[in-house]
mmCIF file of C-alpha atoms in Angstrom:
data_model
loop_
_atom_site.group_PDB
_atom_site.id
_atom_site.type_symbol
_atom_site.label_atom_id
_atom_site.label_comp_id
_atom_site.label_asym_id
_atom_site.label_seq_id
_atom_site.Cartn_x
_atom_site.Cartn_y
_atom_site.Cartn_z
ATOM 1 C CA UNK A 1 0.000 0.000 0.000
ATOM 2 C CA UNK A 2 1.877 3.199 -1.200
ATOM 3 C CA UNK A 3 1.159 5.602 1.218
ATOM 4 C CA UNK A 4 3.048 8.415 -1.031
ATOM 5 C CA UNK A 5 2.598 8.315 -4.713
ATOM 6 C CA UNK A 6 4.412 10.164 -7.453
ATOM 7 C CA UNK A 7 1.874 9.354 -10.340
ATOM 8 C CA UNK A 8 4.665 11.061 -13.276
ATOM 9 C CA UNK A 9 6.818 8.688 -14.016
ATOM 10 C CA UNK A 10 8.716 11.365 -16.022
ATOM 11 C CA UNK A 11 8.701 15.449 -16.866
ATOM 12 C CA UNK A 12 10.400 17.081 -19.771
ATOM 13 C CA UNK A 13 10.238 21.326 -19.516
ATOM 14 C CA UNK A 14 12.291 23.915 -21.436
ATOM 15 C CA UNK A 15 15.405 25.702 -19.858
ATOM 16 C CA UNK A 16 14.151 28.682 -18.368
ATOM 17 C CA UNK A 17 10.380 27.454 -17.597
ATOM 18 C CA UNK A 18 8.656 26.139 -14.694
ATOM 19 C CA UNK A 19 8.915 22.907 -13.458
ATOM 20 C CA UNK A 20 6.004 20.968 -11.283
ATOM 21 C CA UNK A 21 6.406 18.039 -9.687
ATOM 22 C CA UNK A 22 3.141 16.518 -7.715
ATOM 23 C CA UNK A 23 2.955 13.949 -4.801
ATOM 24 C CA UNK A 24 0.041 12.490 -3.321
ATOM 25 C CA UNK A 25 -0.153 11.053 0.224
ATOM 26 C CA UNK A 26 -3.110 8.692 1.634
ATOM 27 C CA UNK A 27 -2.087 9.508 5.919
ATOM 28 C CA UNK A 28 -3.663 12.368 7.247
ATOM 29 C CA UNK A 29 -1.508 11.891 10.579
ATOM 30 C CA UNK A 30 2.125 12.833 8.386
ATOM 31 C CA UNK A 31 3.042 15.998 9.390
ATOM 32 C CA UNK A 32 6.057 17.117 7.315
ATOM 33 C CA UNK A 33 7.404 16.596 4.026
ATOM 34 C CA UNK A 34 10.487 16.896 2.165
ATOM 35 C CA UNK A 35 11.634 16.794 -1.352
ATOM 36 C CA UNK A 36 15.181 14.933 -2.239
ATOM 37 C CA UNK A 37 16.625 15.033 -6.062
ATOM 38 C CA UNK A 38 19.005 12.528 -7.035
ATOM 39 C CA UNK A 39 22.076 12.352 -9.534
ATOM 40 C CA UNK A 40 22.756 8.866 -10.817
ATOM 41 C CA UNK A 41 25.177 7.047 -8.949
ATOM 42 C CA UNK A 42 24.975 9.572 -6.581
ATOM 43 C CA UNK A 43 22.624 9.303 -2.883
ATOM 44 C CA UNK A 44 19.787 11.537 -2.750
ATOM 45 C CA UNK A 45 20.101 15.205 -1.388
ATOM 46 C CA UNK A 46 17.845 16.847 0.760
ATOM 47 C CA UNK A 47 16.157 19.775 -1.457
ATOM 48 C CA UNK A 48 13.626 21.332 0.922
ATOM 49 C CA UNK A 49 10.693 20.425 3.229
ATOM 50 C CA UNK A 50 7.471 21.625 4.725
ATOM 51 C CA UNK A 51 5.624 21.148 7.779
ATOM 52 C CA UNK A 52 2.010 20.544 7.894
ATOM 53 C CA UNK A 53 1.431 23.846 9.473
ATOM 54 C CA UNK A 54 2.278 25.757 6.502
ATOM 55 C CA UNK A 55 0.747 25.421 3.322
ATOM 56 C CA UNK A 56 4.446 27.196 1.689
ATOM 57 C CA UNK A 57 8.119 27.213 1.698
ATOM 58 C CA UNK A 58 10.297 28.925 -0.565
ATOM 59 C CA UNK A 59 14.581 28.322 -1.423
ATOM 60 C CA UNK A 60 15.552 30.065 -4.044
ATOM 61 C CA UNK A 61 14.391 28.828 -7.284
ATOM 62 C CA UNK A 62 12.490 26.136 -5.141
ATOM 63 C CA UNK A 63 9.161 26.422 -3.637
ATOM 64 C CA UNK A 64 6.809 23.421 -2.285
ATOM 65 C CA UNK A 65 3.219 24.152 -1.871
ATOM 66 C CA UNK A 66 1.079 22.053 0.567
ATOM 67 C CA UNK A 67 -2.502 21.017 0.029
ATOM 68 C CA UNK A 68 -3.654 19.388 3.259
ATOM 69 C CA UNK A 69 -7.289 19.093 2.718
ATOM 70 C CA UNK A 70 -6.375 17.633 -0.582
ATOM 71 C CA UNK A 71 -2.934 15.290 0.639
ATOM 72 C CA UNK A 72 -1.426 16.583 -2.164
ATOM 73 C CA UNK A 73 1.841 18.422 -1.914
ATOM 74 C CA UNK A 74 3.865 20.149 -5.366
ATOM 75 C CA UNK A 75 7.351 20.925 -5.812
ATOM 76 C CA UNK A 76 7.756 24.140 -8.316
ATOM 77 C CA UNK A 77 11.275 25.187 -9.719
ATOM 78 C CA UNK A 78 11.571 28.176 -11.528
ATOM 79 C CA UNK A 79 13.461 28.560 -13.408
ATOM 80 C CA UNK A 80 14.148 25.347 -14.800
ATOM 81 C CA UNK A 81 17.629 24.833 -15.375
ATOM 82 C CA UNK A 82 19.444 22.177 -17.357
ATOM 83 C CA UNK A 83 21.846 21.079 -14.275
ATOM 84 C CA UNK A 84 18.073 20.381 -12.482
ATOM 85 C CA UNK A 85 17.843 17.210 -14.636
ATOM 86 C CA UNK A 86 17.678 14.570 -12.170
ATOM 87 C CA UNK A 87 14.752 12.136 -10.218
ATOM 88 C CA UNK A 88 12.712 13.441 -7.552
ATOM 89 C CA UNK A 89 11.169 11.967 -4.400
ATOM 90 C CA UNK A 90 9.051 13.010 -2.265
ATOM 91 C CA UNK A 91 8.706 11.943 1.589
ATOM 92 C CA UNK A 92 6.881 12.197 4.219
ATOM 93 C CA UNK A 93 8.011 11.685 7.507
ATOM 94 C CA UNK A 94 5.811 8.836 9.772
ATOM 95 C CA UNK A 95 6.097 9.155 13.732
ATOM 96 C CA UNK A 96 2.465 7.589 14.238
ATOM 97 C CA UNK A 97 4.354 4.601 16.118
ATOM 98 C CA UNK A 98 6.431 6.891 18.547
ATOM 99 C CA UNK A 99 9.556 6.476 16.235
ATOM 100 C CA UNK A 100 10.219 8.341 13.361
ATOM 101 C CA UNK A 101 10.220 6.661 9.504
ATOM 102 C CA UNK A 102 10.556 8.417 6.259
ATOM 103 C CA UNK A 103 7.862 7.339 3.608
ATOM 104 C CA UNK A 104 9.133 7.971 0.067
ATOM 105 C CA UNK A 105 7.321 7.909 -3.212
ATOM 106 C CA UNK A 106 8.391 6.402 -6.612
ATOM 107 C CA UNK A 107 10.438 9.391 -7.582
ATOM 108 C CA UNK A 108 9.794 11.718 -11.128
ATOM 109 C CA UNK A 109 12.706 11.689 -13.756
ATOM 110 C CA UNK A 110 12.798 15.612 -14.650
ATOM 111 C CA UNK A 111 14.818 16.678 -17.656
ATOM 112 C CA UNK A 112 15.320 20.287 -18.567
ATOM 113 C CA UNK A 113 15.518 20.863 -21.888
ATOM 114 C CA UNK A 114 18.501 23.239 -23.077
ATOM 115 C CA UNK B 1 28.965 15.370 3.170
ATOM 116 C CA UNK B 2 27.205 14.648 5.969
ATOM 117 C CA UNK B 3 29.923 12.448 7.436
ATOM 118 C CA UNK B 4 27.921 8.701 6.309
ATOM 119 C CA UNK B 5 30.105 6.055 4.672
ATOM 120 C CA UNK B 6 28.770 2.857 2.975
ATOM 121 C CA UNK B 7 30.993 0.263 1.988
ATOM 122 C CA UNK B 8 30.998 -2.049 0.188
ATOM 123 C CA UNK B 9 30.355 0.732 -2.909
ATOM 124 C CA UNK B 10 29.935 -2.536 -5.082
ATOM 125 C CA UNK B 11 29.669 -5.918 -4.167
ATOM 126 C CA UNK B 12 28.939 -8.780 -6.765
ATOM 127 C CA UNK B 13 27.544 -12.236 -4.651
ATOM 128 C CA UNK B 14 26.177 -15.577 -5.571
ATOM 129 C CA UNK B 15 22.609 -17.332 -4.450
ATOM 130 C CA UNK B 16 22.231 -18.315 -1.008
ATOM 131 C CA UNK B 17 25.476 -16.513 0.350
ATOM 132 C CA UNK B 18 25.527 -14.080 3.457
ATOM 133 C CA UNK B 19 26.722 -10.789 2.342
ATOM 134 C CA UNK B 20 26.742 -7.730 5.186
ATOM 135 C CA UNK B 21 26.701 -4.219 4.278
ATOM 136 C CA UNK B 22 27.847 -1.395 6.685
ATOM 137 C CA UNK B 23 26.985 1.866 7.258
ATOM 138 C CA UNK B 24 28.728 4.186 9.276
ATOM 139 C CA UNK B 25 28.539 7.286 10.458
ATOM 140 C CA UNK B 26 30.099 10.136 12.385
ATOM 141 C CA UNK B 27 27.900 12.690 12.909
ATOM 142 C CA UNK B 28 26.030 11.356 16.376
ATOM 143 C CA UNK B 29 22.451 10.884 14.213
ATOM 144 C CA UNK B 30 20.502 8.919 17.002
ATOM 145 C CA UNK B 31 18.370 7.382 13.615
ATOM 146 C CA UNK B 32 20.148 5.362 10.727
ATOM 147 C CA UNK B 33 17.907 3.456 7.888
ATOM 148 C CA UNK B 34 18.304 1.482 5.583
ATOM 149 C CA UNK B 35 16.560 1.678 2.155
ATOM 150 C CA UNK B 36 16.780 -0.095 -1.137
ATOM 151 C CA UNK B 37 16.163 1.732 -4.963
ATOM 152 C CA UNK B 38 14.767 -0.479 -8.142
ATOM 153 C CA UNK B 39 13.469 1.228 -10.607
ATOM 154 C CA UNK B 40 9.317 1.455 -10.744
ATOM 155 C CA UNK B 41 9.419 0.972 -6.510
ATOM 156 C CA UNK B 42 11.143 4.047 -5.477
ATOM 157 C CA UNK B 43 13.503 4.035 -2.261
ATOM 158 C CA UNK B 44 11.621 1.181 0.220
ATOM 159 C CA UNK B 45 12.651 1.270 3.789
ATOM 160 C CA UNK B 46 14.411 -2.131 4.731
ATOM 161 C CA UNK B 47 14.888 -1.361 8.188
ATOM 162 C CA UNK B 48 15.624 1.296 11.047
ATOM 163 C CA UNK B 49 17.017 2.140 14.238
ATOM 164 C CA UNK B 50 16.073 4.422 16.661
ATOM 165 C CA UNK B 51 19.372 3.657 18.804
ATOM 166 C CA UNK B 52 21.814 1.362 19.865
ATOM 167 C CA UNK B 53 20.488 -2.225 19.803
ATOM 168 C CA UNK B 54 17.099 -0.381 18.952
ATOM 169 C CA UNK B 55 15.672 -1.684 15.338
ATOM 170 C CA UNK B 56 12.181 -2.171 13.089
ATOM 171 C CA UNK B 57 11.272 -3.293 10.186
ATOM 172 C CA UNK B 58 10.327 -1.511 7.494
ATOM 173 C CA UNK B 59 8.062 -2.341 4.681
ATOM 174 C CA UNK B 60 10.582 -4.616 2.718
ATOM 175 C CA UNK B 61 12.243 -6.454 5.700
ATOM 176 C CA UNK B 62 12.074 -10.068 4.712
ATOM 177 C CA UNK B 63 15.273 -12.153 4.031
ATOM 178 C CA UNK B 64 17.302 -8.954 5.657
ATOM 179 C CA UNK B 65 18.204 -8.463 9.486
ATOM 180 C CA UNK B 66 20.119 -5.380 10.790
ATOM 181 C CA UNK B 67 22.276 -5.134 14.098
ATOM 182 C CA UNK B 68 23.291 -1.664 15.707
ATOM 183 C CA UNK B 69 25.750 -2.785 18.565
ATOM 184 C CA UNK B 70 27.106 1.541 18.477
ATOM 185 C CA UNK B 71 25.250 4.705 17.462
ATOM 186 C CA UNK B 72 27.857 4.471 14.431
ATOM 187 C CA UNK B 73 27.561 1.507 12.463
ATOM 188 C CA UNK B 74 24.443 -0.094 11.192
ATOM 189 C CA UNK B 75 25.110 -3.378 9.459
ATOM 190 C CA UNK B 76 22.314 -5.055 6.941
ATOM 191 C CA UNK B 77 22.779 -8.541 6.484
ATOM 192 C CA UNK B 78 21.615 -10.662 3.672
ATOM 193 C CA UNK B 79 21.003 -14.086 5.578
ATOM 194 C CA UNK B 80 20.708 -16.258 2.624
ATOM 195 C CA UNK B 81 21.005 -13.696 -0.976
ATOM 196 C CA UNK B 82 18.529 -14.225 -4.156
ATOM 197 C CA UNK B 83 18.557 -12.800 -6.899
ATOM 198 C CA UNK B 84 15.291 -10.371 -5.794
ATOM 199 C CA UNK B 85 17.909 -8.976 -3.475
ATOM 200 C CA UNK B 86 19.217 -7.315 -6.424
ATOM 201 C CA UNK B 87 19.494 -3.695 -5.791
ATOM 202 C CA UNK B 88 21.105 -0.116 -4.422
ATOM 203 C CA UNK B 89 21.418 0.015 -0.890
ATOM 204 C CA UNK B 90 20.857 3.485 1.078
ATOM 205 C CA UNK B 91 21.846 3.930 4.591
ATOM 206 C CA UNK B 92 20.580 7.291 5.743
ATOM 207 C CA UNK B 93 21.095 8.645 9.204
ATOM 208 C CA UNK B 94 18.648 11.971 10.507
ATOM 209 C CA UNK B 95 17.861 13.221 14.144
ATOM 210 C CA UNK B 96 13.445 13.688 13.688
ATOM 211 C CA UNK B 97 12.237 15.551 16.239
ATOM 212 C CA UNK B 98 14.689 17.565 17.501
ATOM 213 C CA UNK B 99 13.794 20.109 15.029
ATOM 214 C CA UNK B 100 16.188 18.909 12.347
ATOM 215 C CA UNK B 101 13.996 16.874 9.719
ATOM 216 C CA UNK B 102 16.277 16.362 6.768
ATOM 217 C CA UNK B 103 17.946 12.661 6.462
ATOM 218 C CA UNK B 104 21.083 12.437 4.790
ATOM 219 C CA UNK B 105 22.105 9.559 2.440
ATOM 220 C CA UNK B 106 24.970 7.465 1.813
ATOM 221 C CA UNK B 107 26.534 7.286 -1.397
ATOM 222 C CA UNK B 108 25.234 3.386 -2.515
ATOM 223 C CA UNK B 109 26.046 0.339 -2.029
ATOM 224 C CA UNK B 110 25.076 -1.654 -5.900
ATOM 225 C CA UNK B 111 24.970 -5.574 -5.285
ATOM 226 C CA UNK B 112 24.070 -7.978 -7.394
ATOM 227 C CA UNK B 113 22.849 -11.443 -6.624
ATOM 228 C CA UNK B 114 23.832 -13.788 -9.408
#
């Protein structure tokens, strides 16, 4: 049972435009979230996060917008730049159980289009 | 980096052999995990602990076990490898709940069961 779900497999943009990446989540009780992008052959790197409290958080070129009432949360980066080509995951993290697990999704491939 | 080391990087095994993978760390993260990638499935949490000689399983924890004798190493061990063990191994080590949400990753650890 995928309790996070990145339904894009895969996102091609142009340089220079904006880039959305979407994650669903089915547990009401998760209350933060974080984006990671990921090189090949590389570990993934924490991009930014959000806590359930706010429904925005900006970095830069990076913002992720939280829906709560729909469990959806959306990563936007503008603008897109070729060096952004990588996969995405989104997490959530899970302390229901009194210990703390992170809950990822499938990941989106992104390429940026030069 | 955030100080986590996973060796072996690469690590080529046949059926039905033990193989252990380590993860260590030195950057005091009371929480390490381990997680594995194939493509389709996303990162899937193997197992975690919470603190020494503290461990759970995570949603893919059959035919691994994990031992954390110090807060620095966390070992996975393949009891008995298959070829469905085939993968890219993630340790990641965080501190949830102490205000500081973001996990860091390890590098990778690609085996292949043959």
């Amino acid at each position: 049972d995928q309790q996070v779900k990145q339904n894009s497999p895969s996102l091609s943009v142009q340089e220079g435009r904006i880039s959305i990446l979407n994650c669903d989540y089915t547990n009401s009780m998760f209350d933060y979230f974080l984006w990671y992008k990921k090189y090949p052959a590389e570990g993934p790197t924490f991009l930014i996060s959000i806590s359930s409290i706010k429904d925005k958080n900006e970095d830069g070129r990076f913002t992720v917008f939280l829906n709560k009432s729909a469990k959806h949360l959306s990563l936007h980066i503008v603008p897109s730049q070729p060096g952004d080509s990588a996969v995405y995951f989104c997490a959530a993290i899970s302390g229901t159980s009194g210990t703390y697990k992170y809950i990822f999704g499938t990941g989106t491939r992104l390429k940026v289009l030069a | 980096d955030a100080g986590i080391t996973q060796s072996p990087r690469h690590k080529v095994t046949e059926t039905g052999t033990p193989v252990t993978l380590r993860c260590h760390q030195t950057e005091n993260h009371r929480y390490m995990y381990w997680y594995r990638q194939d493509p389709g499935h996303g990162l899937r949490l193997i197992h975690y602990s919470y603190g020494v000689k503290d461990t759970d399983k995570g949603e893919v924890s059959d035919g691994y076990s994990v031992s954390r004798s110090k807060t620095e190493d966390f070992l996975l061990t393949l009891e008995s490898a298959t070829s469905s063990q085939t993968s890219v191994y993630f340790c990641a080590i965080s501190s949830p709940g102490t205000g500081n949400t973001e996990a860091f990753f390890g590098q990778g650890t690609r085996l292949t069961v043959v």
